[in-house]
PDB file of C-alpha atoms in Angstrom:
ATOM      1  CA  MET A   5       8.573  19.576  -4.865  1.00 95.00           C
ATOM      2  CA  LYS A   6       8.595  17.140  -7.751  1.00 98.00           C
ATOM      3  CA  VAL A   7       6.972  13.929  -6.533  1.00 98.00           C
ATOM      4  CA  VAL A   8       6.720  10.392  -7.860  1.00 98.00           C
ATOM      5  CA  PHE A   9       3.774   8.652  -6.195  1.00 98.00           C
ATOM      6  CA  ALA A  10       3.375   4.877  -5.800  1.00 98.00           C
ATOM      7  CA  GLY A  11       0.077   3.523  -4.510  1.00 98.00           C
ATOM      8  CA  THR A  12      -3.006   1.564  -5.464  1.00 97.00           C
ATOM      9  CA  PRO A  13      -6.235   1.658  -3.365  1.00 96.00           C
ATOM     10  CA  GLU A  14      -8.464   4.460  -2.089  1.00 97.00           C
ATOM     11  CA  PHE A  15      -6.238   4.970   0.961  1.00 97.00           C
ATOM     12  CA  ALA A  16      -3.391   5.933  -1.378  1.00 98.00           C
ATOM     13  CA  ALA A  17      -5.613   7.994  -3.682  1.00 98.00           C
ATOM     14  CA  THR A  18      -6.601  10.190  -0.726  1.00 98.00           C
ATOM     15  CA  ALA A  19      -2.926  10.973  -0.051  1.00 98.00           C
ATOM     16  CA  LEU A  20      -2.243  11.596  -3.729  1.00 98.00           C
ATOM     17  CA  ALA A  21      -5.123  14.067  -3.898  1.00 98.00           C
ATOM     18  CA  ALA A  22      -3.794  15.903  -0.830  1.00 98.00           C
ATOM     19  CA  ILE A  23      -0.298  16.162  -2.336  1.00 98.00           C
ATOM     20  CA  GLN A  24      -1.719  17.480  -5.602  1.00 97.00           C
ATOM     21  CA  ALA A  25      -3.980  19.969  -3.818  1.00 98.00           C
ATOM     22  CA  ALA A  26      -1.023  21.291  -1.782  1.00 98.00           C
ATOM     23  CA  GLY A  27       0.655  22.409  -4.994  1.00 97.00           C
ATOM     24  CA  HIS A  28       3.366  19.793  -5.357  1.00 98.00           C
ATOM     25  CA  GLU A  29       4.096  18.589  -8.889  1.00 98.00           C
ATOM     26  CA  VAL A  30       3.298  14.887  -9.242  1.00 98.00           C
ATOM     27  CA  VAL A  31       5.406  13.928 -12.253  1.00 98.00           C
ATOM     28  CA  LEU A  32       4.667  10.186 -12.357  1.00 98.00           C
ATOM     29  CA  VAL A  33       2.349   7.669 -10.717  1.00 98.00           C
ATOM     30  CA  LEU A  34       3.129   3.993 -10.173  1.00 98.00           C
ATOM     31  CA  THR A  35       0.203   1.692  -9.440  1.00 98.00           C
ATOM     32  CA  GLN A  36      -0.759  -1.953  -9.703  1.00 96.00           C
ATOM     33  CA  PRO A  37      -1.909  -3.307 -13.086  1.00 96.00           C
ATOM     34  CA  ASP A  38      -5.647  -3.240 -13.755  1.00 93.00           C
ATOM     35  CA  ARG A  39      -7.385  -6.227 -12.138  1.00 89.00           C
ATOM     36  CA  PRO A  40     -10.616  -8.086 -12.979  1.00 83.00           C
ATOM     37  CA  ALA A  41     -13.397  -7.268 -10.527  1.00 75.00           C
ATOM     38  CA  GLY A  42     -17.163  -7.482 -10.172  1.00 70.00           C
ATOM     39  CA  ARG A  43     -19.549 -10.119 -11.441  1.00 71.00           C
ATOM     40  CA  GLY A  44     -18.448  -9.606 -15.022  1.00 72.00           C
ATOM     41  CA  MET A  45     -14.760  -9.757 -14.000  1.00 72.00           C
ATOM     42  CA  GLN A  46     -14.023  -6.749 -16.175  1.00 82.00           C
ATOM     43  CA  LEU A  47     -10.647  -5.042 -15.796  1.00 87.00           C
ATOM     44  CA  HIS A  48     -10.787  -2.139 -13.357  1.00 91.00           C
ATOM     45  CA  ALA A  49      -8.227   0.600 -12.837  1.00 95.00           C
ATOM     46  CA  SER A  50      -7.051   1.281  -9.295  1.00 96.00           C
ATOM     47  CA  ALA A  51      -8.291   4.344  -7.412  1.00 97.00           C
ATOM     48  CA  VAL A  52      -4.834   5.896  -7.808  1.00 98.00           C
ATOM     49  CA  LYS A  53      -4.807   5.342 -11.576  1.00 98.00           C
ATOM     50  CA  GLN A  54      -8.269   6.853 -11.913  1.00 97.00           C
ATOM     51  CA  PHE A  55      -7.140   9.987 -10.062  1.00 98.00           C
ATOM     52  CA  ALA A  56      -3.951  10.226 -12.132  1.00 98.00           C
ATOM     53  CA  LEU A  57      -5.798   9.963 -15.433  1.00 97.00           C
ATOM     54  CA  GLN A  58      -8.313  12.611 -14.337  1.00 97.00           C
ATOM     55  CA  HIS A  59      -5.396  14.980 -13.655  1.00 97.00           C
ATOM     56  CA  GLN A  60      -3.275  14.079 -16.704  1.00 97.00           C
ATOM     57  CA  ILE A  61      -0.481  12.526 -14.626  1.00 98.00           C
ATOM     58  CA  PRO A  62       1.595   9.861 -16.436  1.00 97.00           C
ATOM     59  CA  VAL A  63       0.923   6.342 -15.122  1.00 98.00           C
ATOM     60  CA  LEU A  64       3.229   3.323 -14.992  1.00 97.00           C
ATOM     61  CA  GLN A  65       1.900  -0.158 -14.085  1.00 97.00           C
ATOM     62  CA  PRO A  66       4.724  -2.711 -13.929  1.00 97.00           C
ATOM     63  CA  MET A  67       4.067  -6.230 -12.677  1.00 95.00           C
ATOM     64  CA  SER A  68       7.299  -6.062 -10.686  1.00 95.00           C
ATOM     65  CA  LEU A  69      10.149  -3.687  -9.865  1.00 95.00           C
ATOM     66  CA  LYS A  70      12.697  -6.406  -9.090  1.00 93.00           C
ATOM     67  CA  LEU A  71      15.346  -6.665 -11.792  1.00 92.00           C
ATOM     68  CA  ASP A  72      15.911 -10.328 -10.923  1.00 90.00           C
ATOM     69  CA  GLY A  73      12.212 -11.155 -10.642  1.00 86.00           C
ATOM     70  CA  LYS A  74       9.623 -12.706 -13.001  1.00 91.00           C
ATOM     71  CA  TYR A  75       9.270  -9.578 -15.138  1.00 92.00           C
ATOM     72  CA  PRO A  76      12.810  -8.222 -15.590  1.00 94.00           C
ATOM     73  CA  GLU A  77      11.975  -6.239 -18.746  1.00 95.00           C
ATOM     74  CA  GLN A  78       9.156  -4.345 -17.022  1.00 95.00           C
ATOM     75  CA  ALA A  79      11.342  -3.724 -13.988  1.00 95.00           C
ATOM     76  CA  HIS A  80      14.194  -2.482 -16.172  1.00 96.00           C
ATOM     77  CA  ASP A  81      11.893  -0.102 -18.053  1.00 96.00           C
ATOM     78  CA  ALA A  82      10.529   1.222 -14.751  1.00 96.00           C
ATOM     79  CA  HIS A  83      14.050   1.840 -13.429  1.00 96.00           C
ATOM     80  CA  GLU A  84      15.046   3.701 -16.579  1.00 97.00           C
ATOM     81  CA  LEU A  85      11.902   5.839 -16.527  1.00 97.00           C
ATOM     82  CA  LEU A  86      12.413   6.764 -12.878  1.00 97.00           C
ATOM     83  CA  LYS A  87      16.030   7.719 -13.537  1.00 97.00           C
ATOM     84  CA  ALA A  88      14.971   9.812 -16.529  1.00 97.00           C
ATOM     85  CA  THR A  89      12.136  11.555 -14.645  1.00 97.00           C
ATOM     86  CA  PRO A  90      13.490  14.374 -12.454  1.00 97.00           C
ATOM     87  CA  HIS A  91      11.930  14.145  -8.990  1.00 97.00           C
ATOM     88  CA  ASP A  92      12.844  15.033  -5.419  1.00 98.00           C
ATOM     89  CA  VAL A  93      11.057  12.278  -3.533  1.00 98.00           C
ATOM     90  CA  MET A  94       8.919   9.185  -3.997  1.00 98.00           C
ATOM     91  CA  ILE A  95       5.843   8.838  -1.781  1.00 98.00           C
ATOM     92  CA  VAL A  96       4.541   5.298  -1.264  1.00 98.00           C
ATOM     93  CA  ALA A  97       1.157   4.344   0.184  1.00 98.00           C
ATOM     94  CA  ALA A  98      -0.332   0.846   0.014  1.00 96.00           C
ATOM     95  CA  TYR A  99       1.389   0.205  -3.311  1.00 97.00           C
ATOM     96  CA  GLY A 100       1.615  -3.580  -3.102  1.00 93.00           C
ATOM     97  CA  LEU A 101       4.981  -4.082  -4.825  1.00 93.00           C
ATOM     98  CA  ILE A 102       8.408  -4.391  -3.206  1.00 92.00           C
ATOM     99  CA  LEU A 103      10.757  -1.495  -3.948  1.00 96.00           C
ATOM    100  CA  PRO A 104      14.341  -2.739  -4.352  1.00 95.00           C
ATOM    101  CA  GLU A 105      17.273  -0.696  -3.075  1.00 95.00           C
ATOM    102  CA  SER A 106      18.074   0.329  -6.661  1.00 95.00           C
ATOM    103  CA  ILE A 107      14.837   2.364  -6.653  1.00 96.00           C
ATOM    104  CA  LEU A 108      14.972   3.568  -3.037  1.00 97.00           C
ATOM    105  CA  THR A 109      18.193   5.439  -3.788  1.00 95.00           C
ATOM    106  CA  ILE A 110      17.049   7.251  -6.942  1.00 97.00           C
ATOM    107  CA  PRO A 111      15.200  10.271  -5.438  1.00 97.00           C
ATOM    108  CA  LEU A 112      17.149  13.032  -3.717  1.00 95.00           C
ATOM    109  CA  TYR A 113      15.157  12.562  -0.485  1.00 96.00           C
ATOM    110  CA  GLY A 114      14.610   8.837  -0.932  1.00 96.00           C
ATOM    111  CA  CYS A 115      11.252   7.092  -0.630  1.00 98.00           C
ATOM    112  CA  LEU A 116       8.763   7.909   2.139  1.00 98.00           C
ATOM    113  CA  ASN A 117       5.979   5.537   3.168  1.00 98.00           C
ATOM    114  CA  ILE A 118       2.575   6.427   4.628  1.00 98.00           C
ATOM    115  CA  HIS A 119       1.832   3.509   6.943  1.00 98.00           C
ATOM    116  CA  ALA A 120      -1.481   3.057   8.766  1.00 98.00           C
ATOM    117  CA  SER A 121      -0.201   2.018  12.182  1.00 98.00           C
ATOM    118  CA  LEU A 122       1.911   3.162  15.101  1.00 98.00           C
ATOM    119  CA  LEU A 123       5.136   1.464  14.109  1.00 98.00           C
ATOM    120  CA  PRO A 124       6.642  -0.901  15.020  1.00 98.00           C
ATOM    121  CA  ARG A 125       3.187  -2.279  15.873  1.00 98.00           C
ATOM    122  CA  TRP A 126       1.482  -3.809  12.853  1.00 98.00           C
ATOM    123  CA  ARG A 127       4.149  -3.839  10.221  1.00 98.00           C
ATOM    124  CA  GLY A 128       2.844  -5.470   7.063  1.00 96.00           C
ATOM    125  CA  ALA A 129      -0.146  -5.671   4.767  1.00 94.00           C
ATOM    126  CA  ALA A 130      -3.279  -5.267   6.923  1.00 97.00           C
ATOM    127  CA  PRO A 131      -2.564  -2.935   9.866  1.00 98.00           C
ATOM    128  CA  ILE A 132      -6.085  -1.464  10.063  1.00 98.00           C
ATOM    129  CA  HIS A 133      -7.853  -4.833  10.175  1.00 98.00           C
ATOM    130  CA  ARG A 134      -5.423  -6.287  12.688  1.00 98.00           C
ATOM    131  CA  ALA A 135      -5.577  -3.333  15.064  1.00 98.00           C
ATOM    132  CA  ILE A 136      -9.363  -3.677  15.328  1.00 98.00           C
ATOM    133  CA  GLU A 137      -9.223  -7.466  15.541  1.00 98.00           C
ATOM    134  CA  ALA A 138      -6.689  -7.295  18.381  1.00 98.00           C
ATOM    135  CA  GLY A 139      -8.756  -4.800  20.351  1.00 98.00           C
ATOM    136  CA  ASP A 140      -6.167  -1.998  20.227  1.00 98.00           C
ATOM    137  CA  ALA A 141      -7.298   1.193  21.923  1.00 98.00           C
ATOM    138  CA  GLU A 142      -5.511   3.436  19.419  1.00 98.00           C
ATOM    139  CA  THR A 143      -3.781   3.485  16.078  1.00 98.00           C
ATOM    140  CA  GLY A 144      -2.477   6.181  13.766  1.00 98.00           C
ATOM    141  CA  ILE A 145      -0.212   7.068  10.865  1.00 98.00           C
ATOM    142  CA  THR A 146       3.554   6.775  10.680  1.00 98.00           C
ATOM    143  CA  ILE A 147       5.529   8.480   7.902  1.00 98.00           C
ATOM    144  CA  MET A 148       8.799   6.609   7.552  1.00 98.00           C
ATOM    145  CA  GLN A 149      11.937   6.672   5.433  1.00 97.00           C
ATOM    146  CA  MET A 150      11.851   3.417   3.492  1.00 97.00           C
ATOM    147  CA  ASP A 151      14.658   0.894   3.636  1.00 95.00           C
ATOM    148  CA  GLN A 152      15.004  -2.712   2.472  1.00 92.00           C
ATOM    149  CA  GLY A 153      13.078  -4.172   5.414  1.00 93.00           C
ATOM    150  CA  LEU A 154       9.334  -4.700   5.796  1.00 94.00           C
ATOM    151  CA  ASP A 155       8.173  -1.381   7.284  1.00 96.00           C
ATOM    152  CA  THR A 156      11.403  -1.119   9.283  1.00 97.00           C
ATOM    153  CA  GLY A 157      12.583   2.343   8.236  1.00 97.00           C
ATOM    154  CA  ALA A 158      13.259   5.326  10.466  1.00 98.00           C
ATOM    155  CA  MET A 159      10.205   7.358  11.480  1.00 98.00           C
ATOM    156  CA  LEU A 160       9.818  10.986  10.399  1.00 98.00           C
ATOM    157  CA  SER A 161       6.353  11.715  11.772  1.00 98.00           C
ATOM    158  CA  MET A 162       3.663   9.946  13.809  1.00 98.00           C
ATOM    159  CA  GLN A 163       0.150  10.858  14.924  1.00 98.00           C
ATOM    160  CA  ARG A 164      -2.249   8.832  17.065  1.00 98.00           C
ATOM    161  CA  ILE A 165      -6.028   8.497  16.962  1.00 98.00           C
ATOM    162  CA  PRO A 166      -8.346   6.431  19.195  1.00 98.00           C
ATOM    163  CA  ILE A 167     -10.165   3.399  17.818  1.00 98.00           C
ATOM    164  CA  ALA A 168     -13.846   3.929  18.636  1.00 97.00           C
ATOM    165  CA  ALA A 169     -15.892   1.054  20.035  1.00 96.00           C
ATOM    166  CA  ALA A 170     -18.002   0.887  16.850  1.00 96.00           C
ATOM    167  CA  ASP A 171     -15.196   1.427  14.313  1.00 98.00           C
ATOM    168  CA  THR A 172     -15.187  -0.967  11.380  1.00 98.00           C
ATOM    169  CA  THR A 173     -12.251  -1.261   9.014  1.00 98.00           C
ATOM    170  CA  THR A 174     -14.229   0.931   6.596  1.00 97.00           C
ATOM    171  CA  ALA A 175     -14.699   3.721   9.136  1.00 98.00           C
ATOM    172  CA  LEU A 176     -11.158   3.578  10.514  1.00 98.00           C
ATOM    173  CA  HIS A 177      -9.681   3.389   7.003  1.00 98.00           C
ATOM    174  CA  ASP A 178     -11.369   6.672   6.062  1.00 97.00           C
ATOM    175  CA  LYS A 179     -10.124   8.437   9.200  1.00 98.00           C
ATOM    176  CA  LEU A 180      -6.567   7.223   8.656  1.00 98.00           C
ATOM    177  CA  ALA A 181      -6.582   8.026   4.936  1.00 98.00           C
ATOM    178  CA  GLU A 182      -7.525  11.629   5.706  1.00 98.00           C
ATOM    179  CA  LEU A 183      -4.890  11.850   8.428  1.00 98.00           C
ATOM    180  CA  GLY A 184      -2.256  10.347   6.151  1.00 98.00           C
ATOM    181  CA  GLY A 185      -2.938  12.954   3.490  1.00 98.00           C
ATOM    182  CA  GLN A 186      -2.585  15.786   5.993  1.00 98.00           C
ATOM    183  CA  MET A 187       0.616  14.384   7.450  1.00 98.00           C
ATOM    184  CA  ILE A 188       2.430  13.762   4.161  1.00 98.00           C
ATOM    185  CA  VAL A 189       1.714  17.315   3.061  1.00 98.00           C
ATOM    186  CA  SER A 190       3.241  18.576   6.309  1.00 97.00           C
ATOM    187  CA  VAL A 191       6.274  16.315   5.877  1.00 98.00           C
ATOM    188  CA  LEU A 192       6.813  17.519   2.301  1.00 97.00           C
ATOM    189  CA  GLN A 193       6.767  21.108   3.520  1.00 96.00           C
ATOM    190  CA  GLN A 194       9.489  20.383   6.089  1.00 96.00           C
ATOM    191  CA  LEU A 195      11.632  18.002   4.043  1.00 94.00           C
ATOM    192  CA  PRO A 196      13.743  20.598   2.154  1.00 92.00           C
ATOM    193  CA  THR A 197      14.367  22.651   5.306  1.00 90.00           C
ATOM    194  CA  GLY A 198      15.897  19.815   7.328  1.00 86.00           C
ATOM    195  CA  GLY A 199      13.213  20.279   9.974  1.00 86.00           C
ATOM    196  CA  LEU A 200      12.527  16.562  10.334  1.00 93.00           C
ATOM    197  CA  THR A 201      14.402  14.172  12.605  1.00 94.00           C
ATOM    198  CA  ALA A 202      14.530  10.511  11.597  1.00 95.00           C
ATOM    199  CA  ILE A 203      13.990   8.284  14.645  1.00 97.00           C
ATOM    200  CA  ALA A 204      14.815   4.586  14.568  1.00 97.00           C
ATOM    201  CA  GLN A 205      11.918   2.287  15.387  1.00 97.00           C
ATOM    202  CA  PRO A 206      11.944   0.681  18.847  1.00 96.00           C
ATOM    203  CA  GLU A 207      13.118  -2.912  18.988  1.00 95.00           C
ATOM    204  CA  GLN A 208      10.296  -3.762  21.400  1.00 96.00           C
ATOM    205  CA  GLY A 209       6.619  -4.088  20.498  1.00 96.00           C
ATOM    206  CA  ILE A 210       7.078  -5.382  16.947  1.00 98.00           C
ATOM    207  CA  THR A 211       4.008  -7.131  15.516  1.00 98.00           C
ATOM    208  CA  TYR A 212       3.094  -8.164  11.976  1.00 97.00           C
ATOM    209  CA  ALA A 213      -0.214  -7.564  10.239  1.00 97.00           C
ATOM    210  CA  ALA A 214      -0.558 -10.550   7.944  1.00 96.00           C
ATOM    211  CA  LYS A 215      -2.653 -10.168   4.809  1.00 94.00           C
ATOM    212  CA  ILE A 216      -6.322 -11.001   5.389  1.00 95.00           C
ATOM    213  CA  ALA A 217      -7.277 -14.433   4.056  1.00 94.00           C
ATOM    214  CA  LYS A 218     -10.858 -15.191   3.008  1.00 92.00           C
ATOM    215  CA  GLU A 219     -10.781 -18.275   5.213  1.00 94.00           C
ATOM    216  CA  GLU A 220     -10.555 -16.051   8.288  1.00 95.00           C
ATOM    217  CA  ALA A 221     -14.098 -14.842   7.654  1.00 95.00           C
ATOM    218  CA  ALA A 222     -15.628 -18.064   9.045  1.00 97.00           C
ATOM    219  CA  LEU A 223     -16.392 -17.404  12.713  1.00 98.00           C
ATOM    220  CA  ASP A 224     -15.864 -19.975  15.446  1.00 97.00           C
ATOM    221  CA  PHE A 225     -18.666 -19.339  17.930  1.00 97.00           C
ATOM    222  CA  ALA A 226     -16.835 -21.270  20.629  1.00 97.00           C
ATOM    223  CA  LEU A 227     -14.681 -18.152  20.969  1.00 97.00           C
ATOM    224  CA  PRO A 228     -15.688 -15.364  23.385  1.00 98.00           C
ATOM    225  CA  ALA A 229     -18.221 -12.844  22.083  1.00 98.00           C
ATOM    226  CA  THR A 230     -15.722 -10.010  22.638  1.00 98.00           C
ATOM    227  CA  VAL A 231     -13.297 -11.638  20.172  1.00 98.00           C
ATOM    228  CA  LEU A 232     -16.006 -12.321  17.581  1.00 98.00           C
ATOM    229  CA  GLU A 233     -17.431  -8.798  17.769  1.00 98.00           C
ATOM    230  CA  ARG A 234     -13.997  -7.399  16.972  1.00 98.00           C
ATOM    231  CA  LYS A 235     -13.618  -9.812  14.049  1.00 98.00           C
ATOM    232  CA  ILE A 236     -16.957  -8.719  12.611  1.00 98.00           C
ATOM    233  CA  ARG A 237     -15.831  -5.081  12.661  1.00 98.00           C
ATOM    234  CA  ALA A 238     -12.325  -5.913  11.419  1.00 98.00           C
ATOM    235  CA  PHE A 239     -13.645  -7.927   8.451  1.00 98.00           C
ATOM    236  CA  ASN A 240     -16.083  -5.213   7.353  1.00 97.00           C
ATOM    237  CA  PRO A 241     -15.964  -4.695   4.375  1.00 95.00           C
ATOM    238  CA  PHE A 242     -13.545  -7.506   3.474  1.00 94.00           C
ATOM    239  CA  PRO A 243     -13.861 -10.433   3.586  1.00 96.00           C
ATOM    240  CA  GLY A 244     -17.051 -10.129   5.637  1.00 97.00           C
ATOM    241  CA  ALA A 245     -17.445 -12.292   8.757  1.00 98.00           C
ATOM    242  CA  CYS A 246     -19.720 -15.263   8.203  1.00 97.00           C
ATOM    243  CA  GLY A 247     -21.308 -18.390   9.634  1.00 97.00           C
ATOM    244  CA  VAL A 248     -23.290 -21.303   8.223  1.00 96.00           C
ATOM    245  CA  VAL A 249     -26.917 -21.924   9.247  1.00 95.00           C
ATOM    246  CA  ASN A 250     -28.945 -24.788   7.742  1.00 90.00           C
ATOM    247  CA  GLY A 251     -26.313 -25.130   5.039  1.00 93.00           C
ATOM    248  CA  VAL A 252     -26.484 -21.435   4.063  1.00 96.00           C
ATOM    249  CA  THR A 253     -23.549 -19.066   4.561  1.00 97.00           C
ATOM    250  CA  LEU A 254     -24.687 -15.818   6.151  1.00 97.00           C
ATOM    251  CA  LYS A 255     -22.593 -12.662   6.341  1.00 97.00           C
ATOM    252  CA  LEU A 256     -22.615 -10.867   9.689  1.00 98.00           C
ATOM    253  CA  TRP A 257     -21.971  -7.158   9.301  1.00 98.00           C
ATOM    254  CA  CYS A 258     -22.868  -5.570  12.628  1.00 97.00           C
ATOM    255  CA  ALA A 259     -23.190  -6.902  16.172  1.00 97.00           C
ATOM    256  CA  GLU A 260     -22.911  -5.886  19.801  1.00 97.00           C
ATOM    257  CA  LEU A 261     -22.148  -7.759  22.999  1.00 97.00           C
ATOM    258  CA  ALA A 262     -25.049  -9.288  24.920  1.00 95.00           C
ATOM    259  CA  GLU A 263     -25.678 -11.672  27.801  1.00 94.00           C
ATOM    260  CA  ARG A 264     -25.873 -15.341  26.942  1.00 93.00           C
ATOM    261  CA  PRO A 265     -29.041 -17.161  28.061  1.00 88.00           C
ATOM    262  CA  ASP A 266     -28.146 -19.904  30.545  1.00 86.00           C
ATOM    263  CA  SER A 267     -29.733 -22.693  28.506  1.00 86.00           C
ATOM    264  CA  ALA A 268     -28.223 -21.701  25.119  1.00 91.00           C
ATOM    265  CA  LYS A 269     -25.573 -23.851  23.507  1.00 94.00           C
ATOM    266  CA  VAL A 270     -22.653 -22.517  21.467  1.00 96.00           C
ATOM    267  CA  GLY A 271     -23.772 -21.169  18.091  1.00 96.00           C
ATOM    268  CA  GLN A 272     -27.489 -21.293  18.946  1.00 95.00           C
ATOM    269  CA  LEU A 273     -29.666 -18.502  17.587  1.00 95.00           C
ATOM    270  CA  ILE A 274     -32.249 -16.962  19.901  1.00 93.00           C
ATOM    271  CA  LEU A 275     -35.109 -14.764  18.704  1.00 89.00           C
ATOM    272  CA  GLN A 276     -35.933 -11.859  21.031  1.00 81.00           C
ATOM    273  CA  ASP A 277     -38.519  -9.258  19.998  1.00 76.00           C
ATOM    274  CA  HIS A 278     -37.507  -9.269  16.324  1.00 76.00           C
ATOM    275  CA  MET A 279     -33.859  -9.254  17.389  1.00 85.00           C
ATOM    276  CA  LEU A 280     -31.403 -12.111  17.014  1.00 93.00           C
ATOM    277  CA  LEU A 281     -28.862 -13.368  19.531  1.00 95.00           C
ATOM    278  CA  VAL A 282     -26.153 -15.956  18.922  1.00 96.00           C
ATOM    279  CA  ALA A 283     -24.624 -17.736  21.886  1.00 96.00           C
ATOM    280  CA  CYS A 284     -20.820 -17.783  22.006  1.00 97.00           C
ATOM    281  CA  GLY A 285     -18.220 -19.599  24.090  1.00 96.00           C
ATOM    282  CA  GLU A 286     -18.439 -16.686  26.519  1.00 96.00           C
ATOM    283  CA  GLY A 287     -21.327 -14.247  26.308  1.00 97.00           C
ATOM    284  CA  ALA A 288     -23.455 -13.673  23.223  1.00 97.00           C
ATOM    285  CA  LEU A 289     -23.776 -11.365  20.241  1.00 97.00           C
ATOM    286  CA  ARG A 290     -26.838  -9.361  19.246  1.00 96.00           C
ATOM    287  CA  LEU A 291     -26.876  -9.294  15.440  1.00 96.00           C
ATOM    288  CA  PHE A 292     -28.019  -6.078  13.770  1.00 96.00           C
ATOM    289  CA  GLU A 293     -27.199  -6.594  10.097  1.00 97.00           C
ATOM    290  CA  LEU A 294     -27.046  -9.799   8.054  1.00 96.00           C
ATOM    291  CA  GLN A 295     -26.840 -10.874   4.426  1.00 97.00           C
ATOM    292  CA  LYS A 296     -27.726 -14.090   2.635  1.00 95.00           C
ATOM    293  CA  PRO A 297     -26.048 -15.222  -0.614  1.00 94.00           C
ATOM    294  CA  GLY A 298     -27.137 -13.039  -3.518  1.00 91.00           C
ATOM    295  CA  GLY A 299     -29.052 -10.736  -1.172  1.00 94.00           C
ATOM    296  CA  LYS A 300     -28.544  -7.282   0.257  1.00 95.00           C
ATOM    297  CA  ARG A 301     -27.202  -6.313   3.639  1.00 96.00           C
ATOM    298  CA  LEU A 302     -30.344  -5.926   5.771  1.00 96.00           C
ATOM    299  CA  PRO A 303     -31.260  -4.946   9.317  1.00 95.00           C
ATOM    300  CA  THR A 304     -32.169  -8.034  11.326  1.00 94.00           C
ATOM    301  CA  ALA A 305     -35.933  -7.439  11.342  1.00 92.00           C
ATOM    302  CA  GLU A 306     -35.983  -7.082   7.548  1.00 94.00           C
ATOM    303  CA  PHE A 307     -33.642 -10.037   7.099  1.00 94.00           C
ATOM    304  CA  LEU A 308     -35.871 -12.349   9.149  1.00 92.00           C
ATOM    305  CA  LYS A 309     -38.836 -11.629   6.864  1.00 91.00           C
ATOM    306  CA  GLY A 310     -37.034 -13.417   4.047  1.00 91.00           C
ATOM    307  CA  PHE A 311     -34.991 -16.009   5.942  1.00 91.00           C
ATOM    308  CA  ALA A 312     -36.718 -18.393   8.332  1.00 87.00           C
ATOM    309  CA  LEU A 313     -34.955 -18.954  11.643  1.00 86.00           C
ATOM    310  CA  ASP A 314     -36.140 -20.259  14.999  1.00 81.00           C
ATOM    311  CA  ASP A 315     -34.641 -21.090  18.387  1.00 77.00           C
ATOM    312  CA  LYS A 316     -33.572 -24.507  17.089  1.00 83.00           C
ATOM    313  CA  SER A 317     -31.395 -22.877  14.429  1.00 91.00           C
ATOM    314  CA  CYS A 318     -27.676 -22.998  15.108  1.00 94.00           C
ATOM    315  CA  PHE A 319     -24.493 -21.851  13.445  1.00 95.00           C
ATOM    316  CA  GLU A 320     -22.389 -24.832  12.410  1.00 89.00           C
TER     317      GLU A 320
END
């Protein structure tokens, strides 16, 4: 099939690579404009753009696709190019721009979205983070036919996977990206034969996965340890859960549940045989990996060699 692909991060690049490897002809890639990143704030191409350039696939990077938006000329040019580029279907994965109805109706088979949740749970921008944060036992991939709503389209395919007790967003992202690539290849094989049945999403169980804000990284240790442990995994790698000790913001990258000493107050740090506990509103966390500003992520024993803490230390 002739495919137009719209996506931006590594999650999308994994699906694009699977489509290419399966022998489909990717005739055009849409991705977000290059963004400044890193300490030097140099412009960096998205993972999808990098893959496209490596495989000589034409790339389009409009700021918007809405004809009545802030960049009408770019949107108009994108519309005209899509109309002039013969393709059977558009595949969308973590693209980051809204597709208006005028684009959804261009391909013969419409636009299909690879969404990293079991719809209608976790519609929206950050389904992987929110599933871990909420303590969901499972998640998965839904391939849906896109419509004008926010992840509201009819479902063509769904597969479930368990969320392991130690899964971070990084680990779960990689599992789901691989699964998404496999599933979209299967869907593309069945699409021309009419072997897929579009199923409307249930009206019950709808939740929204709001975009992750940096402010969410600051942990409130008055919360139960179970909640905070999930946040630490959900915010790894971004934005990185953190707390302030002696005026210094520390990143907390890995923790497990522990018993809270009876005499400990909320936020207090307790040293135990080169290990570090922090008392929470209920229970405690044993911290395994920390990072100070400008430093590296370090196991607790190594971290404590370069950052002085004692039993009087406390997270603010």
